[in-house]
Amino acid sequence: MSSVKETISGLMQELRRGTIIIGVLSQLSEPQYGYSLVAILEEKGISIDPGTLYPLLRRLEKQELLESKWDTNETRPRKYYLLSPMGKEVYEQLCLEWKSMISSVENIIEQS
Amino acid sequence: MEIVKRYIYAVTHKLPEKQRADIEQELQGLIEDMLEHRTQGGEICERDVEEVLLELGAPHELAAKYKGNRKYLISPELFDLYWVVLKIVILSIVIGLSVVAVIEFLLEPVRGGPFIGEFVVSLITSCVQGFAWVTIAFGIVEYNGVKASGIELDKKKEWKPSQLPAIPNPQTQIKRSEPIASIIFTLIITILFTASIQFFGIINFNDEGSTVVAPFFNEEAIRTYFPLLWGLIALSILKDGLKLVAGRWTARLAAFNLLFNIASLVILIIVFSDSAVWNPEFLNDLVASGIVSSGSEGFQTVSNIWNNTTDSMIYIIAAITIIDTIWIVWKMYRIRGSK
């Protein structure tokens, strides 16, 4: 029985991986720093640990979907991330893809 | 907060230097945020710190996430070629050193025990060296390939069915065994030539159990040409490597082969036009070894052969090169014909 659970958790991880990027992009039309993003996503039911989010933010920045800026005015310096124009475009396109994917998958599930 | 500093160091010290400072500061901020969230602004105790670090996970795992997925010294795309090259190199070292050892043992059979020990040690160190150099070379190729993002460029190119390579025509196909055998042979000759040039000659095993060698070459003179010969060997291995990769005769491969023939001819002419490379005492050594006695009919024949061969070595080499060249041209002709 445990192998079924393990398999499911492995597959869920794969499914979640893509959705996390959509989640992150969705929240960055306003600048956010890493930990505030963790809290916001948590609140909305998408849990991601900081150890995954922080490297992901850097990767998205490297892919030019995000822009970043250090804010040193607060009590501690924080790196804020914001959608780049390209990131905005990519996000909108991703949302359309996501919706069409959902409807296809739902179709398949209902028919079977 | 010593432990936090240690954690951050453990994560970042293996990351690329350019990103290090930035990631350090970001992690510092993150850990402080997490602590604040946990204690709601209250006093921070050691246990809180520990729990936050546990939540972040093992430093090497976090570092791996920062580095991304690429953790190859040699990627799967290169690995097959790496494996072939490694096998060729190791096999050549083993065979070459074994042949050298057998010759040395025949010449000095008395040294039995310690000799075998020395042989095993040199075999192991040479194999380790061979392994290391092949791996380093491939590591550099991998590193540069990725840095130049050449692999990514290839991926972006659209693939078309028309790009599929033609099924090799058996007439123009190169069997893998041919260049591999050639590389192994070249490497063995190189090892023998470099390690024991003095044994290239007529070897006579006396009835008394000792052995005498009448070497062909003047060791000192020919050693000055070694760098040149090594260059030739490198070219030869490159040529065989290209054959191995191409898998069939193409116009470009044939052109490279012709260039190689010209280069090898030039180098060998340079070496053998210097008569000092031959052992001037060869005939005397031969007599001293007891194979022939001075003044006999046999001696006359041997000295004729020796003098003729050394004088006309250049022509022999030229003839071999020309035959090989004709063969390549014939191959080319067949490629044309098969199109």
Short mmCIF file of C-alpha atoms in Angstrom, two decimals:
data_model
loop_
_atom_site.label_atom_id
_atom_site.label_comp_id
_atom_site.label_asym_id
_atom_site.label_seq_id
_atom_site.Cartn_x
_atom_site.Cartn_y
_atom_site.Cartn_z
CA MET A 1 0.00 0.00 0.00
CA SER A 2 2.83 2.36 0.83
CA SER A 3 4.13 2.05 -2.71
CA VAL A 4 0.83 3.43 -4.03
CA LYS A 5 1.21 6.39 -1.69
CA GLU A 6 4.80 6.92 -2.71
CA THR A 7 3.95 6.79 -6.39
CA ILE A 8 1.12 9.26 -5.91
CA SER A 9 3.30 11.67 -3.98
CA GLY A 10 5.98 11.45 -6.66
CA LEU A 11 3.47 12.13 -9.41
CA MET A 12 1.90 14.97 -7.43
CA GLN A 13 5.28 16.57 -7.10
CA GLU A 14 5.65 16.52 -10.87
CA LEU A 15 2.18 17.99 -11.33
CA ARG A 16 2.81 20.69 -8.76
CA ARG A 17 6.14 21.76 -10.24
CA GLY A 18 4.54 23.49 -13.20
CA THR A 19 1.71 25.03 -11.25
CA ILE A 20 4.07 26.65 -8.78
CA ILE A 21 5.56 28.78 -11.55
CA ILE A 22 2.10 30.01 -12.53
CA GLY A 23 1.40 30.74 -8.87
CA VAL A 24 4.60 32.72 -8.46
CA LEU A 25 4.13 34.72 -11.67
CA SER A 26 0.51 35.48 -10.75
CA GLN A 27 1.54 37.29 -7.57
CA LEU A 28 4.35 39.39 -8.98
CA SER A 29 2.56 42.19 -10.78
CA GLU A 30 3.34 43.92 -7.47
CA PRO A 31 6.91 43.68 -6.18
CA GLN A 32 7.34 41.03 -3.50
CA TYR A 33 10.29 39.61 -1.64
CA GLY A 34 10.73 35.88 -1.27
CA TYR A 35 9.29 35.33 2.17
CA SER A 36 6.27 37.57 1.64
CA LEU A 37 5.56 35.51 -1.45
CA VAL A 38 5.69 32.31 0.59
CA ALA A 39 3.10 33.77 2.98
CA ILE A 40 0.80 35.02 0.20
CA LEU A 41 0.88 31.71 -1.66
CA GLU A 42 0.35 29.77 1.56
CA GLU A 43 -2.69 31.88 2.30
CA LYS A 44 -4.09 31.02 -1.14
CA GLY A 45 -3.56 27.32 -0.63
CA ILE A 46 -0.35 26.86 -2.59
CA SER A 47 2.35 25.72 -0.23
CA ILE A 48 5.94 26.04 -1.28
CA ASP A 49 8.96 25.90 0.95
CA PRO A 50 11.39 28.80 0.82
CA GLY A 51 14.22 26.45 -0.08
CA THR A 52 12.43 25.77 -3.37
CA LEU A 53 11.05 29.25 -3.98
CA TYR A 54 14.27 31.24 -3.60
CA PRO A 55 16.25 29.32 -6.22
CA LEU A 56 13.17 29.33 -8.46
CA LEU A 57 12.95 33.13 -8.29
CA ARG A 58 16.57 33.41 -9.37
CA ARG A 59 15.97 31.02 -12.24
CA LEU A 60 12.95 32.98 -13.45
CA GLU A 61 15.02 36.15 -13.24
CA LYS A 62 17.74 34.53 -15.32
CA GLN A 63 15.09 33.60 -17.89
CA GLU A 64 14.16 37.30 -17.91
CA LEU A 65 10.63 36.72 -16.68
CA LEU A 66 11.33 38.65 -13.48
CA GLU A 67 13.23 41.76 -12.54
CA SER A 68 14.76 42.25 -9.14
CA LYS A 69 15.82 45.12 -6.96
CA TRP A 70 17.38 45.29 -3.51
CA ASP A 71 15.52 47.45 -1.00
CA THR A 72 17.90 48.56 1.72
CA ASN A 73 15.58 51.09 3.39
CA GLU A 74 13.84 48.58 5.64
CA THR A 75 15.17 47.03 8.83
CA ARG A 76 16.89 44.37 6.78
CA PRO A 77 17.82 44.43 3.10
CA ARG A 78 15.39 42.50 0.96
CA LYS A 79 15.42 41.54 -2.67
CA TYR A 80 12.16 42.39 -4.39
CA TYR A 81 11.02 40.63 -7.51
CA LEU A 82 8.62 41.99 -10.12
CA LEU A 83 7.24 40.66 -13.42
CA SER A 84 9.15 41.95 -16.42
CA PRO A 85 7.18 42.97 -19.54
CA MET A 86 8.18 39.65 -21.03
CA GLY A 87 7.16 37.88 -17.83
CA LYS A 88 3.74 39.50 -18.03
CA GLU A 89 3.26 38.28 -21.56
CA VAL A 90 4.45 34.80 -20.68
CA TYR A 91 2.14 34.68 -17.68
CA GLU A 92 -0.92 35.65 -19.71
CA GLN A 93 -0.11 33.05 -22.32
CA LEU A 94 0.49 30.43 -19.62
CA CYS A 95 -2.93 31.13 -18.14
CA LEU A 96 -4.62 30.49 -21.49
CA GLU A 97 -2.64 27.27 -21.90
CA TRP A 98 -3.54 26.23 -18.39
CA LYS A 99 -7.26 26.73 -18.97
CA SER A 100 -7.28 24.78 -22.18
CA MET A 101 -5.27 22.03 -20.49
CA ILE A 102 -7.76 21.84 -17.61
CA SER A 103 -10.75 21.57 -19.92
CA SER A 104 -9.07 18.84 -21.96
CA VAL A 105 -8.11 16.87 -18.87
CA GLU A 106 -11.61 17.27 -17.36
CA ASN A 107 -13.10 16.09 -20.62
CA ILE A 108 -10.96 13.00 -20.55
CA ILE A 109 -11.74 12.24 -16.93
CA GLU A 110 -15.49 12.59 -17.42
CA GLN A 111 -15.57 10.46 -20.53
CA SER A 112 -13.73 7.56 -18.96
CA MET B 1 23.88 33.46 15.29
CA GLU B 2 27.11 31.67 14.48
CA ILE B 3 25.16 28.65 13.28
CA VAL B 4 23.23 30.72 10.71
CA LYS B 5 26.50 32.02 9.30
CA ARG B 6 27.78 28.49 9.11
CA TYR B 7 24.63 27.36 7.33
CA ILE B 8 24.82 30.16 4.78
CA TYR B 9 28.48 29.43 4.19
CA ALA B 10 27.73 25.73 3.70
CA VAL B 11 25.12 26.58 1.06
CA THR B 12 26.99 29.25 -0.84
CA HIS B 13 30.67 28.34 -0.78
CA LYS B 14 30.35 26.02 -3.75
CA LEU B 15 28.15 28.32 -5.82
CA PRO B 16 29.57 30.50 -8.61
CA GLU B 17 31.40 33.44 -7.10
CA LYS B 18 29.36 36.04 -8.98
CA GLN B 19 26.10 34.97 -7.34
CA ARG B 20 27.53 34.19 -3.92
CA ALA B 21 27.27 37.59 -2.22
CA ASP B 22 23.75 38.09 -3.51
CA ILE B 23 22.54 34.68 -2.38
CA GLU B 24 24.22 35.11 0.99
CA GLN B 25 22.38 38.34 1.64
CA GLU B 26 19.11 36.90 0.43
CA LEU B 27 19.43 33.83 2.64
CA GLN B 28 20.36 35.97 5.62
CA GLY B 29 17.19 38.00 5.09
CA LEU B 30 15.10 34.88 4.60
CA ILE B 31 16.32 33.24 7.78
CA GLU B 32 15.69 36.41 9.77
CA ASP B 33 12.19 36.64 8.30
CA MET B 34 11.48 33.02 9.15
CA LEU B 35 12.72 33.50 12.70
CA GLU B 36 10.63 36.59 13.15
CA HIS B 37 7.59 34.80 11.82
CA ARG B 38 8.17 31.89 14.17
CA THR B 39 8.68 33.93 17.33
CA GLN B 40 6.22 36.69 16.38
CA GLY B 41 8.82 39.33 17.27
CA GLY B 42 9.72 37.77 20.60
CA GLU B 43 13.01 36.46 21.90
CA ILE B 44 14.81 34.08 19.56
CA CYS B 45 16.23 30.97 21.14
CA GLU B 46 18.59 28.38 19.78
CA ARG B 47 15.81 25.90 19.16
CA ASP B 48 14.00 28.32 16.88
CA VAL B 49 17.12 28.79 14.82
CA GLU B 50 17.64 25.07 14.58
CA GLU B 51 14.07 24.44 13.50
CA VAL B 52 14.21 27.13 10.84
CA LEU B 53 17.41 25.65 9.41
CA LEU B 54 15.86 22.19 9.46
CA GLU B 55 12.89 23.58 7.55
CA LEU B 56 15.23 24.99 4.91
CA GLY B 57 16.79 21.55 4.53
CA ALA B 58 20.28 20.18 4.14
CA PRO B 59 22.67 22.84 2.80
CA HIS B 60 23.93 20.69 -0.06
CA GLU B 61 20.36 20.13 -1.25
CA LEU B 62 19.62 23.84 -1.19
CA ALA B 63 22.89 24.53 -2.99
CA ALA B 64 21.93 21.96 -5.62
CA LYS B 65 18.63 23.80 -6.19
CA TYR B 66 20.52 27.06 -6.69
CA LYS B 67 22.85 25.42 -9.15
CA GLY B 68 20.02 23.93 -11.19
CA ASN B 69 19.93 20.43 -12.55
CA ARG B 70 23.17 20.45 -14.50
CA LYS B 71 25.51 18.45 -12.34
CA TYR B 72 27.39 16.49 -14.96
CA LEU B 73 31.08 16.22 -15.40
CA ILE B 74 30.27 14.41 -18.62
CA SER B 75 26.71 14.61 -19.87
CA PRO B 76 24.76 11.64 -21.21
CA GLU B 77 25.20 13.02 -24.75
CA LEU B 78 28.97 12.80 -24.49
CA PHE B 79 29.15 9.72 -22.34
CA ASP B 80 29.07 7.11 -25.15
CA LEU B 81 32.02 8.70 -26.90
CA TYR B 82 33.83 9.12 -23.59
CA TRP B 83 33.36 5.43 -22.88
CA VAL B 84 34.74 4.35 -26.27
CA VAL B 85 37.79 6.60 -25.95
CA LEU B 86 38.43 5.48 -22.39
CA LYS B 87 38.31 1.82 -23.37
CA ILE B 88 40.72 2.40 -26.25
CA VAL B 89 43.18 4.29 -24.08
CA ILE B 90 43.15 1.82 -21.20
CA LEU B 91 43.41 -1.19 -23.50
CA SER B 92 46.35 0.38 -25.33
CA ILE B 93 48.15 1.16 -22.09
CA VAL B 94 47.69 -2.38 -20.80
CA ILE B 95 48.78 -4.05 -24.03
CA GLY B 96 51.66 -1.62 -24.63
CA LEU B 97 53.11 -1.87 -21.14
CA SER B 98 52.68 -5.64 -21.15
CA VAL B 99 54.61 -5.95 -24.40
CA VAL B 100 57.37 -3.70 -23.03
CA ALA B 101 57.45 -5.79 -19.85
CA VAL B 102 57.69 -9.07 -21.75
CA ILE B 103 60.59 -7.75 -23.84
CA GLU B 104 62.40 -6.42 -20.76
CA PHE B 105 61.82 -9.67 -18.92
CA LEU B 106 63.24 -11.68 -21.82
CA LEU B 107 66.29 -9.46 -21.82
CA GLU B 108 66.86 -9.61 -18.06
CA PRO B 109 65.12 -12.72 -16.74
CA VAL B 110 67.06 -12.70 -13.48
CA ARG B 111 65.06 -9.88 -11.93
CA GLY B 112 61.87 -11.98 -11.51
CA GLY B 113 60.02 -10.91 -8.33
CA PRO B 114 60.73 -7.18 -8.02
CA PHE B 115 60.28 -6.87 -11.75
CA ILE B 116 56.67 -8.07 -11.57
CA GLY B 117 56.03 -5.65 -8.72
CA GLU B 118 57.38 -2.74 -10.75
CA PHE B 119 55.28 -3.80 -13.71
CA VAL B 120 52.07 -3.88 -11.66
CA VAL B 121 52.82 -0.48 -10.14
CA SER B 122 53.56 1.12 -13.51
CA LEU B 123 50.46 -0.50 -14.98
CA ILE B 124 48.25 0.92 -12.24
CA THR B 125 49.76 4.42 -12.31
CA SER B 126 49.60 4.55 -16.11
CA CYS B 127 45.98 3.43 -16.18
CA VAL B 128 45.08 6.02 -13.56
CA GLN B 129 46.88 8.67 -15.60
CA GLY B 130 45.13 7.61 -18.79
CA PHE B 131 41.77 7.65 -17.06
CA ALA B 132 42.46 11.06 -15.54
CA TRP B 133 43.57 12.69 -18.78
CA VAL B 134 40.67 11.36 -20.82
CA THR B 135 38.24 12.45 -18.12
CA ILE B 136 39.81 15.90 -17.82
CA ALA B 137 39.72 16.37 -21.59
CA PHE B 138 36.04 15.43 -21.74
CA GLY B 139 35.30 17.55 -18.69
CA ILE B 140 36.78 20.56 -20.47
CA VAL B 141 34.80 19.81 -23.62
CA GLU B 142 31.63 19.52 -21.54
CA TYR B 143 32.31 22.70 -19.60
CA ASN B 144 33.09 24.76 -22.68
CA GLY B 145 30.24 23.27 -24.68
CA VAL B 146 27.74 24.29 -22.07
CA LYS B 147 29.32 27.67 -21.47
CA ALA B 148 29.14 28.52 -25.16
CA SER B 149 25.51 27.32 -24.97
CA GLY B 150 26.20 25.36 -28.13
CA ILE B 151 24.00 22.54 -26.92
CA GLU B 152 21.06 24.86 -26.42
CA LEU B 153 21.50 26.29 -29.90
CA ASP B 154 21.27 22.82 -31.35
CA LYS B 155 18.05 22.21 -29.50
CA LYS B 156 16.47 25.37 -30.86
CA LYS B 157 17.14 24.39 -34.44
CA GLU B 158 14.19 22.77 -36.06
CA TRP B 159 14.63 19.15 -36.86
CA LYS B 160 13.65 17.94 -40.29
CA PRO B 161 13.25 14.35 -41.45
CA SER B 162 15.44 15.21 -44.44
CA GLN B 163 18.34 15.69 -42.02
CA LEU B 164 18.34 12.00 -41.21
CA PRO B 165 21.67 10.55 -42.27
CA ALA B 166 21.59 8.12 -45.15
CA ILE B 167 21.86 4.45 -44.31
CA PRO B 168 25.55 3.81 -44.88
CA ASN B 169 26.49 2.35 -48.19
CA PRO B 170 28.49 -0.78 -47.39
CA GLN B 171 31.08 0.32 -49.93
CA THR B 172 31.79 3.60 -48.16
CA GLN B 173 31.13 2.44 -44.63
CA ILE B 174 34.00 2.39 -42.16
CA LYS B 175 33.80 -0.46 -39.71
CA ARG B 176 34.27 0.76 -36.16
CA SER B 177 36.87 -1.91 -35.56
CA GLU B 178 39.17 -0.44 -38.21
CA PRO B 179 39.94 2.96 -36.65
CA ILE B 180 39.84 1.46 -33.15
CA ALA B 181 42.44 -1.15 -34.07
CA SER B 182 44.49 1.56 -35.72
CA ILE B 183 44.39 3.80 -32.63
CA ILE B 184 45.35 0.92 -30.35
CA PHE B 185 48.18 -0.06 -32.68
CA THR B 186 49.40 3.55 -32.86
CA LEU B 187 49.34 3.93 -29.09
CA ILE B 188 51.18 0.66 -28.54
CA ILE B 189 53.88 1.63 -31.03
CA THR B 190 54.14 5.01 -29.31
CA ILE B 191 54.59 3.46 -25.90
CA LEU B 192 57.16 0.97 -27.18
CA PHE B 193 58.99 3.59 -29.17
CA THR B 194 59.11 6.08 -26.33
CA ALA B 195 59.82 3.68 -23.51
CA SER B 196 62.22 1.26 -25.11
CA ILE B 197 63.61 2.54 -28.39
CA GLN B 198 66.84 0.70 -27.61
CA PHE B 199 65.04 -2.64 -28.03
CA PHE B 200 63.99 -1.91 -31.61
CA GLY B 201 66.51 -4.07 -33.36
CA ILE B 202 67.69 -7.60 -33.85
CA ILE B 203 67.41 -9.45 -30.57
CA ASN B 204 69.55 -12.52 -30.07
CA PHE B 205 68.98 -14.95 -27.25
CA ASN B 206 72.32 -16.62 -26.51
CA ASP B 207 72.71 -20.20 -25.49
CA GLU B 208 74.06 -18.95 -22.17
CA GLY B 209 70.66 -17.38 -21.45
CA SER B 210 71.71 -13.76 -21.88
CA THR B 211 70.34 -11.56 -24.62
CA VAL B 212 72.06 -9.05 -26.84
CA VAL B 213 70.37 -6.39 -28.90
CA ALA B 214 71.66 -4.82 -32.07
CA PRO B 215 69.48 -1.67 -32.14
CA PHE B 216 68.35 -0.15 -35.44
CA PHE B 217 68.35 3.40 -34.20
CA ASN B 218 70.82 5.77 -32.66
CA GLU B 219 68.89 6.47 -29.49
CA GLU B 220 70.28 9.93 -28.84
CA ALA B 221 69.75 11.17 -32.38
CA ILE B 222 66.25 9.84 -32.79
CA ARG B 223 65.12 11.18 -29.42
CA THR B 224 65.58 14.73 -30.71
CA TYR B 225 62.89 13.93 -33.27
CA PHE B 226 60.45 12.55 -30.68
CA PRO B 227 58.38 15.75 -30.35
CA LEU B 228 57.87 15.73 -34.10
CA LEU B 229 56.92 12.06 -34.07
CA TRP B 230 54.51 12.62 -31.18
CA GLY B 231 52.88 15.36 -33.22
CA LEU B 232 52.46 12.88 -36.05
CA ILE B 233 50.97 10.35 -33.65
CA ALA B 234 48.50 12.92 -32.33
CA LEU B 235 47.47 13.70 -35.89
CA SER B 236 47.08 10.02 -36.63
CA ILE B 237 44.84 9.51 -33.60
CA LEU B 238 42.82 12.56 -34.60
CA LYS B 239 42.40 11.07 -38.07
CA ASP B 240 41.21 7.75 -36.64
CA GLY B 241 38.94 9.57 -34.23
CA LEU B 242 37.30 11.42 -37.12
CA LYS B 243 36.86 8.13 -38.95
CA LEU B 244 35.25 6.64 -35.88
CA VAL B 245 32.82 9.53 -35.52
CA ALA B 246 32.00 9.85 -39.23
CA GLY B 247 31.45 6.11 -39.67
CA ARG B 248 31.67 6.39 -43.45
CA TRP B 249 33.88 7.88 -46.09
CA THR B 250 32.94 11.43 -46.99
CA ALA B 251 34.67 13.95 -49.19
CA ARG B 252 35.77 15.91 -46.13
CA LEU B 253 37.15 12.86 -44.39
CA ALA B 254 39.05 11.86 -47.51
CA ALA B 255 40.44 15.39 -47.81
CA PHE B 256 41.62 15.26 -44.20
CA ASN B 257 43.21 11.89 -44.85
CA LEU B 258 45.09 13.28 -47.82
CA LEU B 259 46.32 16.18 -45.71
CA PHE B 260 47.38 13.73 -43.03
CA ASN B 261 49.30 11.67 -45.60
CA ILE B 262 51.13 14.77 -46.80
CA ALA B 263 51.95 15.81 -43.23
CA SER B 264 53.16 12.37 -42.25
CA LEU B 265 55.27 12.13 -45.39
CA VAL B 266 56.90 15.50 -44.65
CA ILE B 267 57.59 14.58 -41.02
CA LEU B 268 59.00 11.15 -41.83
CA ILE B 269 61.20 12.59 -44.59
CA ILE B 270 62.55 15.15 -42.12
CA VAL B 271 63.34 12.39 -39.62
CA PHE B 272 64.80 9.81 -41.98
CA SER B 273 66.71 12.18 -44.23
CA ASP B 274 68.97 12.63 -41.22
CA SER B 275 71.21 9.59 -41.48
CA ALA B 276 72.31 10.10 -37.87
CA VAL B 277 69.07 8.49 -36.65
CA TRP B 278 70.37 5.09 -37.71
CA ASN B 279 72.70 3.22 -35.43
CA PRO B 280 76.14 3.65 -37.07
CA GLU B 281 77.42 0.60 -35.20
CA PHE B 282 74.55 -1.67 -36.22
CA LEU B 283 76.67 -4.08 -38.24
CA ASN B 284 79.34 -4.25 -35.52
CA ASP B 285 76.68 -4.78 -32.87
CA LEU B 286 75.23 -7.54 -34.97
CA VAL B 287 78.55 -9.28 -35.16
CA ALA B 288 79.07 -8.76 -31.44
CA SER B 289 75.70 -10.32 -30.71
CA GLY B 290 76.91 -13.47 -32.40
CA ILE B 291 74.19 -13.78 -35.01
CA VAL B 292 76.57 -13.45 -37.93
CA SER B 293 80.31 -13.59 -38.05
CA SER B 294 82.27 -10.85 -39.73
CA GLY B 295 83.22 -11.55 -43.32
CA SER B 296 80.81 -14.47 -43.79
CA GLU B 297 78.34 -14.66 -46.65
CA GLY B 298 75.51 -14.01 -44.24
CA PHE B 299 77.19 -10.83 -43.05
CA GLN B 300 77.51 -9.65 -46.66
CA THR B 301 73.77 -10.19 -47.24
CA VAL B 302 72.78 -8.47 -44.00
CA SER B 303 75.00 -5.48 -44.62
CA ASN B 304 73.59 -5.13 -48.13
CA ILE B 305 70.04 -5.16 -46.81
CA TRP B 306 70.94 -2.73 -44.02
CA ASN B 307 72.67 -0.24 -46.29
CA ASN B 308 69.95 -0.39 -48.92
CA THR B 309 67.15 -0.02 -46.42
CA THR B 310 68.64 2.92 -44.55
CA ASP B 311 69.49 4.68 -47.80
CA SER B 312 66.09 4.18 -49.36
CA MET B 313 63.88 4.47 -46.25
CA ILE B 314 62.49 7.75 -47.58
CA TYR B 315 61.44 6.06 -50.81
CA ILE B 316 59.83 3.17 -48.98
CA ILE B 317 57.80 5.58 -46.87
CA ALA B 318 56.89 7.61 -49.95
CA ALA B 319 55.74 4.45 -51.73
CA ILE B 320 53.54 3.39 -48.80
CA THR B 321 52.03 6.87 -48.59
CA ILE B 322 51.33 6.91 -52.31
CA ILE B 323 49.62 3.52 -52.15
CA ASP B 324 47.46 4.72 -49.27
CA THR B 325 46.65 7.92 -51.14
CA ILE B 326 45.63 5.99 -54.23
CA TRP B 327 43.39 3.86 -52.05
CA ILE B 328 41.70 6.97 -50.62
CA VAL B 329 41.22 8.43 -54.09
CA TRP B 330 39.67 5.15 -55.17
CA LYS B 331 37.30 5.34 -52.17
CA MET B 332 36.38 8.86 -53.20
CA TYR B 333 35.70 7.65 -56.71
CA ARG B 334 33.34 5.05 -55.30
CA ILE B 335 31.51 7.66 -53.23
CA ARG B 336 30.96 9.69 -56.37
CA GLY B 337 29.84 6.58 -58.19
CA SER B 338 27.36 5.61 -55.50
CA LYS B 339 25.56 8.97 -55.51
#
